[in-house]
mmCIF file of C-alpha atoms in Angstrom:
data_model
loop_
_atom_site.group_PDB
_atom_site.id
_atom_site.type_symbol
_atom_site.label_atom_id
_atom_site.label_comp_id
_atom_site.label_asym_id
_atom_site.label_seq_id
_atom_site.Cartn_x
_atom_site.Cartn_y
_atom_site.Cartn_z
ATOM 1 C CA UNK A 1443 59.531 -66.551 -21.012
ATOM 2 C CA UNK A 1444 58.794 -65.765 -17.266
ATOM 3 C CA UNK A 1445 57.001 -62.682 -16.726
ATOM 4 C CA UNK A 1446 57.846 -60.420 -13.694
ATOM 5 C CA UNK A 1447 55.685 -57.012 -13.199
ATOM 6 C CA UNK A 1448 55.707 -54.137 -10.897
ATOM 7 C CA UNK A 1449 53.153 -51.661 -9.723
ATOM 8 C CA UNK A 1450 53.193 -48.492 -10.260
ATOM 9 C CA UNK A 1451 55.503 -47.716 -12.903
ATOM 10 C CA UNK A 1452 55.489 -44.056 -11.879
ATOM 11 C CA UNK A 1453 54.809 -42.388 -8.816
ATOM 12 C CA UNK A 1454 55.280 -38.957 -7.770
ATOM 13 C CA UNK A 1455 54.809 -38.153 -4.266
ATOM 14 C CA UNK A 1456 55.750 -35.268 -1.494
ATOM 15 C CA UNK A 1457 58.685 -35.333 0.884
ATOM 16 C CA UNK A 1458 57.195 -37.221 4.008
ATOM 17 C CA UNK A 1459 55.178 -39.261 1.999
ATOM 18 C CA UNK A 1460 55.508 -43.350 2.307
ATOM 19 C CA UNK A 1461 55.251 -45.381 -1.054
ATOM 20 C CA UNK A 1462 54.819 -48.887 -1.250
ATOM 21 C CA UNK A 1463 56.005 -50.650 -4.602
ATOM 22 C CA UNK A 1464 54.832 -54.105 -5.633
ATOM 23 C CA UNK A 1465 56.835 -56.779 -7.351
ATOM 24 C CA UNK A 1466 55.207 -59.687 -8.826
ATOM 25 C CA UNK A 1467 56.229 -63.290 -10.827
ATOM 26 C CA UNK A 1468 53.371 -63.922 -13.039
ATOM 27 C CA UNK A 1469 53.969 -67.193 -14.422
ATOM 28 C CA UNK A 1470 56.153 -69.162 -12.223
ATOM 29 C CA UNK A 1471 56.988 -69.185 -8.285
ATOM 30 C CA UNK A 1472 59.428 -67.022 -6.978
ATOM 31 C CA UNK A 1473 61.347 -68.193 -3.505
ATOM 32 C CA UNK A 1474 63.995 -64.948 -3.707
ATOM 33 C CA UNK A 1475 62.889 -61.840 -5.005
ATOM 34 C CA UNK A 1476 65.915 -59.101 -5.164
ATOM 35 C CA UNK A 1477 65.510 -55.378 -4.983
ATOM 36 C CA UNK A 1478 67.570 -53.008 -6.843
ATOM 37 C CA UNK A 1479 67.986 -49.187 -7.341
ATOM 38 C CA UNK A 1480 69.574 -47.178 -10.214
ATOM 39 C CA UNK A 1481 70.576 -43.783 -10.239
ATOM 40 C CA UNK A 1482 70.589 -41.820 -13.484
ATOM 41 C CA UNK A 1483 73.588 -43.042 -15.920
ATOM 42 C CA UNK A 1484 74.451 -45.317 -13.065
ATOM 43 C CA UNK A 1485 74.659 -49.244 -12.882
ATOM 44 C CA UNK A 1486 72.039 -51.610 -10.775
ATOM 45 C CA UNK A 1487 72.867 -51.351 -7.034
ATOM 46 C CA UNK A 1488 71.635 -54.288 -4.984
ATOM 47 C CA UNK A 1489 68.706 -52.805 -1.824
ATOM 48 C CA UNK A 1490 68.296 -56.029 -0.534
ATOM 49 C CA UNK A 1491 67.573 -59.946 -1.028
ATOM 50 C CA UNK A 1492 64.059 -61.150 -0.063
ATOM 51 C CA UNK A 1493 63.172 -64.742 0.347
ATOM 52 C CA UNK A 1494 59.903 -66.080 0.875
ATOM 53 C CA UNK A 1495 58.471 -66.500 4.477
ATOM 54 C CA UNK A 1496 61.550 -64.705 5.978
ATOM 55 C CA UNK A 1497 63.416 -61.300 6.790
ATOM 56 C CA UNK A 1498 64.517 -59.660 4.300
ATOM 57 C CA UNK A 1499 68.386 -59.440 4.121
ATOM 58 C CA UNK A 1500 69.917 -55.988 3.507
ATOM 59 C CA UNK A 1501 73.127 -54.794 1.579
ATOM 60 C CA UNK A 1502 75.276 -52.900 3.320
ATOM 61 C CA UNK A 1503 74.268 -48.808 3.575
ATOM 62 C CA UNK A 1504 70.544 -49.884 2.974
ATOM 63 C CA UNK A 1505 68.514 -48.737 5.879
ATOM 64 C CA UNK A 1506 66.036 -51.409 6.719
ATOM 65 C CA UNK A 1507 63.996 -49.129 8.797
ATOM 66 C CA UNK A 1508 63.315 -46.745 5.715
ATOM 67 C CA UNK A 1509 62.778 -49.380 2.971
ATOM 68 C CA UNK A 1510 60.288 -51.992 4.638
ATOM 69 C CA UNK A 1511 60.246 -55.232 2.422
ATOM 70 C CA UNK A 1512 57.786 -57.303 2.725
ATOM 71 C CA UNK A 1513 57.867 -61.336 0.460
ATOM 72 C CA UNK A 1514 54.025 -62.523 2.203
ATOM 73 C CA UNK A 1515 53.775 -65.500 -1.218
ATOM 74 C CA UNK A 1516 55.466 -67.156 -3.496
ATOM 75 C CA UNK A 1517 54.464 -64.619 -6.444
ATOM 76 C CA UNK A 1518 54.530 -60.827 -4.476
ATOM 77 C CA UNK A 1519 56.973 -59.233 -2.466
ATOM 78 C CA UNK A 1520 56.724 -55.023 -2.043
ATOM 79 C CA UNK A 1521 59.237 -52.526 -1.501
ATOM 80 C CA UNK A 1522 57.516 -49.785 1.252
ATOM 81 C CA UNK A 1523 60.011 -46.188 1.087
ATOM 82 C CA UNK A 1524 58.934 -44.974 4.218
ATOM 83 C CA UNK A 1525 59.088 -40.900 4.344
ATOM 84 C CA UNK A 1526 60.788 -40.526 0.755
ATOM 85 C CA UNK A 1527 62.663 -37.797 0.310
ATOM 86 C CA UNK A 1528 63.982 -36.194 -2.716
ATOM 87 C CA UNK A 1529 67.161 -38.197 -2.425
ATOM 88 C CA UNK A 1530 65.439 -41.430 -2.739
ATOM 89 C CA UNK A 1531 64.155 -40.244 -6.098
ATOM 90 C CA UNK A 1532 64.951 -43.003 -8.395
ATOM 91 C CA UNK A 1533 64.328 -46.064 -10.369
ATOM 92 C CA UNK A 1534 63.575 -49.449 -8.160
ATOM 93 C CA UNK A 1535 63.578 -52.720 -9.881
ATOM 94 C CA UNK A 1536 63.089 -55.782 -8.995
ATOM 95 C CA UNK A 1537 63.668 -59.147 -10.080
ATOM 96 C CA UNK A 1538 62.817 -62.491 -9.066
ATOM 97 C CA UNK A 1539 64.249 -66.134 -8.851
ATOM 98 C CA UNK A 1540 62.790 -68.837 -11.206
ATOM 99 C CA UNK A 1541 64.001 -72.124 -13.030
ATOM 100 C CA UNK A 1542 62.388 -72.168 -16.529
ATOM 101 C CA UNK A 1543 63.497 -73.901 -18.605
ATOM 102 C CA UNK A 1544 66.121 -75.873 -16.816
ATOM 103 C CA UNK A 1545 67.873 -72.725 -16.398
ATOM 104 C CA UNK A 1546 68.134 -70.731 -12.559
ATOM 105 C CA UNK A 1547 68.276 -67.157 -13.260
ATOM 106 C CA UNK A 1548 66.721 -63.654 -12.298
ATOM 107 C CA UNK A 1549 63.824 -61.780 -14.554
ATOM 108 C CA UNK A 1550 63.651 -58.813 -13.666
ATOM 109 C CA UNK A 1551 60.946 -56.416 -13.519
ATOM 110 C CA UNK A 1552 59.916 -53.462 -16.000
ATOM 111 C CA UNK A 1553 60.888 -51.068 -12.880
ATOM 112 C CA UNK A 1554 59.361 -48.083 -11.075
ATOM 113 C CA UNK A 1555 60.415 -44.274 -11.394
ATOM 114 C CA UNK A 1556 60.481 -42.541 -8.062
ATOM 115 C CA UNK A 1557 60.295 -38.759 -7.470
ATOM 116 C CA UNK A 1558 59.696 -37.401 -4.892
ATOM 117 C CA UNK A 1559 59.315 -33.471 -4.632
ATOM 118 C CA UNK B 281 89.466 -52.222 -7.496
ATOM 119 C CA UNK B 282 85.608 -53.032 -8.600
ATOM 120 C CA UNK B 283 84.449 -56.487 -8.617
ATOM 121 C CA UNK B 284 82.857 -56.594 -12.010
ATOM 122 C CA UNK B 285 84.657 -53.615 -14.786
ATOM 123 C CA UNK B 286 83.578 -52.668 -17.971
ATOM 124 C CA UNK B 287 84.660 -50.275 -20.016
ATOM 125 C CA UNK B 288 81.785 -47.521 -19.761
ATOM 126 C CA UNK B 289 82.317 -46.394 -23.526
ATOM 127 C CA UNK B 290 80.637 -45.444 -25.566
ATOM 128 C CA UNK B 291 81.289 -48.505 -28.249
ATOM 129 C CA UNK B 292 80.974 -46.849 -31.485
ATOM 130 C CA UNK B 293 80.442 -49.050 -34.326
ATOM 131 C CA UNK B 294 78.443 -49.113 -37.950
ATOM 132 C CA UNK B 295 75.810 -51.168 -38.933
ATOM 133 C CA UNK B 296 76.769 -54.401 -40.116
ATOM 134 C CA UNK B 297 79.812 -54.586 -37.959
ATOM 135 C CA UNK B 298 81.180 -57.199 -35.078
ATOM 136 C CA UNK B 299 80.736 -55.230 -31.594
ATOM 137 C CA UNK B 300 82.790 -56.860 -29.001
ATOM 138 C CA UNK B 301 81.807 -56.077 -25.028
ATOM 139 C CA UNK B 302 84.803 -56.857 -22.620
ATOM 140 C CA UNK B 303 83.940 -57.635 -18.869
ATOM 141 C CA UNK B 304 86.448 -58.996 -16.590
ATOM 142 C CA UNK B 305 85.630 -60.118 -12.430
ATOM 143 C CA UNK B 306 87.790 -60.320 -9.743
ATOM 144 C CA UNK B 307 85.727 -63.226 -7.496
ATOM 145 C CA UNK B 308 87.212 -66.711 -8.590
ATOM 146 C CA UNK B 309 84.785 -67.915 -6.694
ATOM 147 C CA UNK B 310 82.274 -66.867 -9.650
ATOM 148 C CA UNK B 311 80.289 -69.325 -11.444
ATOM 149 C CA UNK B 312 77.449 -68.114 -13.183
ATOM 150 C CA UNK B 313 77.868 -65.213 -16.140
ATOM 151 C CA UNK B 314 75.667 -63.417 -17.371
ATOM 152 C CA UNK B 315 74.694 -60.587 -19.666
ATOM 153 C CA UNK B 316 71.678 -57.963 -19.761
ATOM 154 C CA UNK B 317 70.565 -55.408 -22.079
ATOM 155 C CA UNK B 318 69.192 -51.769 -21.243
ATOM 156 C CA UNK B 319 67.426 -49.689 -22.741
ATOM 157 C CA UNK B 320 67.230 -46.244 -21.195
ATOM 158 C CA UNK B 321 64.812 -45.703 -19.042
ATOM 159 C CA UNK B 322 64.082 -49.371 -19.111
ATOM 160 C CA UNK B 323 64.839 -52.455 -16.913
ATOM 161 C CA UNK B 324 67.758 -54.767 -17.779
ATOM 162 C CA UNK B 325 66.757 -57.635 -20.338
ATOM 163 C CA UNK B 326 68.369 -60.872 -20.322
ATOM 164 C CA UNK B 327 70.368 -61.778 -23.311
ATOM 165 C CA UNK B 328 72.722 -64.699 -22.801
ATOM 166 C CA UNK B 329 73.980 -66.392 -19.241
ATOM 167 C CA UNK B 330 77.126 -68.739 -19.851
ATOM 168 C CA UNK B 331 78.358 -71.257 -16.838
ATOM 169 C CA UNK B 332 81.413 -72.985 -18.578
ATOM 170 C CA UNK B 333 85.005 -71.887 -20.270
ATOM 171 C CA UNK B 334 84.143 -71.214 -24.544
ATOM 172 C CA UNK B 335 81.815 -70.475 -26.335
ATOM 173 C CA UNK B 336 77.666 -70.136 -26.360
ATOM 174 C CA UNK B 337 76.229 -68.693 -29.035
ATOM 175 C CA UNK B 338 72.230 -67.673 -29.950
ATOM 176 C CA UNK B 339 71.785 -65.998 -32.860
ATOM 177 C CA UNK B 340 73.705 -62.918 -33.275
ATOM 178 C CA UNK B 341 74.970 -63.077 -30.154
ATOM 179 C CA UNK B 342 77.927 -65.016 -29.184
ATOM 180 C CA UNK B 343 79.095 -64.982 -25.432
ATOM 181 C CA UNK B 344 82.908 -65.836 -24.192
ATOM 182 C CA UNK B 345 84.222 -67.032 -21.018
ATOM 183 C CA UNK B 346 87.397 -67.639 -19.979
ATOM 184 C CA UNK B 347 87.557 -68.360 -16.184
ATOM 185 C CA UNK B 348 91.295 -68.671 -15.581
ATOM 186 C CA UNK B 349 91.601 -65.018 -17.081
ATOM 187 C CA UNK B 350 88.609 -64.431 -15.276
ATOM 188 C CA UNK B 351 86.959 -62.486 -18.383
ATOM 189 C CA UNK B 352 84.245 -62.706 -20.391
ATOM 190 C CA UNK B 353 82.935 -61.251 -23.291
ATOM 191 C CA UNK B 354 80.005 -60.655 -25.649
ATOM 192 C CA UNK B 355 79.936 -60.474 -29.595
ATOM 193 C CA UNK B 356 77.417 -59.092 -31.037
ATOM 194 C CA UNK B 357 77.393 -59.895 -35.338
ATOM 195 C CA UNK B 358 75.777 -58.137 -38.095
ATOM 196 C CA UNK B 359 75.205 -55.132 -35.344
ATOM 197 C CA UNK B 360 71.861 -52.672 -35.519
ATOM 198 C CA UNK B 361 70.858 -49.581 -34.517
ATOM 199 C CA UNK B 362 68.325 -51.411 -32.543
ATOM 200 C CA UNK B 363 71.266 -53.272 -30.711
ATOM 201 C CA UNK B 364 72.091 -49.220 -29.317
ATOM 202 C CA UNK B 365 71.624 -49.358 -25.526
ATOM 203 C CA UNK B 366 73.929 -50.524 -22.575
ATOM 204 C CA UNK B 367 74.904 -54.192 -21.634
ATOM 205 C CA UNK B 368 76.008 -55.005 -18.255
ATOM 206 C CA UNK B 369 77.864 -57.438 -17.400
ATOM 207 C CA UNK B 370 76.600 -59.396 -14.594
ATOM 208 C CA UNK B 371 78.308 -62.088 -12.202
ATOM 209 C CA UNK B 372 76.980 -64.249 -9.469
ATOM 210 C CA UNK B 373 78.704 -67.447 -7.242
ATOM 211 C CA UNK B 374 75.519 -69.493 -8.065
ATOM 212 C CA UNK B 375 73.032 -68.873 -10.576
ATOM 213 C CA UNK B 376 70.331 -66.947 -9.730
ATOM 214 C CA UNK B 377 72.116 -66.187 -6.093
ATOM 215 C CA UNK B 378 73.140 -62.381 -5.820
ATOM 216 C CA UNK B 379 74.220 -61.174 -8.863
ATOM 217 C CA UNK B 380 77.179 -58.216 -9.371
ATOM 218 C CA UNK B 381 76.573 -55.950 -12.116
ATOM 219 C CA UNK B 382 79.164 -54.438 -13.328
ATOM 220 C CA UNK B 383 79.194 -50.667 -14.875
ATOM 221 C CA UNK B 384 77.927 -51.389 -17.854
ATOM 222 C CA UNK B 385 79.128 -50.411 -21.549
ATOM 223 C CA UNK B 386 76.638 -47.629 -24.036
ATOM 224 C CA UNK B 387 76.729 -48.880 -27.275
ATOM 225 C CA UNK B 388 75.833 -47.094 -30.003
ATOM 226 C CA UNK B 389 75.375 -48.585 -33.427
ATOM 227 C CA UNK B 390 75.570 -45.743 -36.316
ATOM 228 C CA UNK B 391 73.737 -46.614 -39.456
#
């Protein structure tokens, strides 16, 4: 099955500080990569869609200033939270495009916990 | 009104028993189904996507769509404590396009 990871896991950082999260598809090419946050006993809220070669398009309420995305190949595309605060604490997944097996879905990424103190 | 509900729960059932997950959508427009399982603290983990009015069934699982109620549902058979986490409910216009998660439902399986 297709294999997305994401680096770091954890991170725990100070107020002010930027952090720059890395998404990547293993095993197959990934044109869209999507980025998603989740707040504690919450469900997945879309961040953003990222596609290859071009801007990044944002969901409404994200601020693209703050959370820089950034899709350079076909395999990596990283989430930068520019001066995190505590409110930003939380856990960012991502998941990417692919056709395996004949079928066109998202995998999605083991995800990385956010705190920032 | 949300465009993806699920009943947030939590499903109670015993082992052994048929746990039924409800999801209903509000875009017609919606083509592609799909539903995840999450364990918590975990990222969601694909179980079963369905694309056409019936039945699709893998294993223990056994998804159900009915597009002119707009609902769609999964059974889960011979149910395990293992099965114990939250499914979502996910809907998307095209597959692998945006996807809308819905709540999600906790089940909990009780041995």
């Amino acid at each position: 099955g297709a294999v997305v990871s994401q680096h770091p896991s954890r991170v725990i950082c100070k107020s002010g500080t930027s952090v720059k999260i890395e998404c990547r598809s293993l095993d197959f090419q990934a044109t869209t990569m999507f980025w998603y946050r989740q707040f504690p006993k919450q469900s997945l809220m879309l961040m953003a869609t990222s596609n290859e070669g071009s801007k990044a398009t944002y969901e409404q309420g994200v601020e693209k200033d703050k959370f820089l995305i950034n899709h350079a190949s076909l395999t990596l595309s990283t989430l930068t939270v520019t001066s995190a605060h505590p409110e930003d604490s939380s856990f960012y997944i991502c998941s990417a495009r692919g056709l395996l097996g004949g079928t066109d879905t998202q995998y999605f990424g083991p995800g990385t916990r956010l705190t920032v103190l | 009104q949300k465009e993806v509900e699920q009943n947030s729960g939590p499903l109670s059932v015993p082992e052994g028993a048929i746990a039924s997950l409800n999801c209903t959508y509000s875009d017609r427009g919606s083509q592609s189904f799909f539903w995840y399982r999450q364990y918590s603290g975990k990222s969601p983990e694909l179980i079963m996507s369905i694309y056409s009015n019936g039945d699709k069934e893998d294993g223990r699982f056994t998804a159900q769509l009915n597009k002119a109620s707009q609902y769609v549902s999964l059974l889960i058979r011979d149910s395990q404590p293992s099965d114990s986490a939250t499914y979502l409910c996910a809907v998307a216009r095209n597959a692998g396009n945006m996807l809308t998660f819905g709540g999600g439902t906790r089940l909990m399986v009780k041995p």
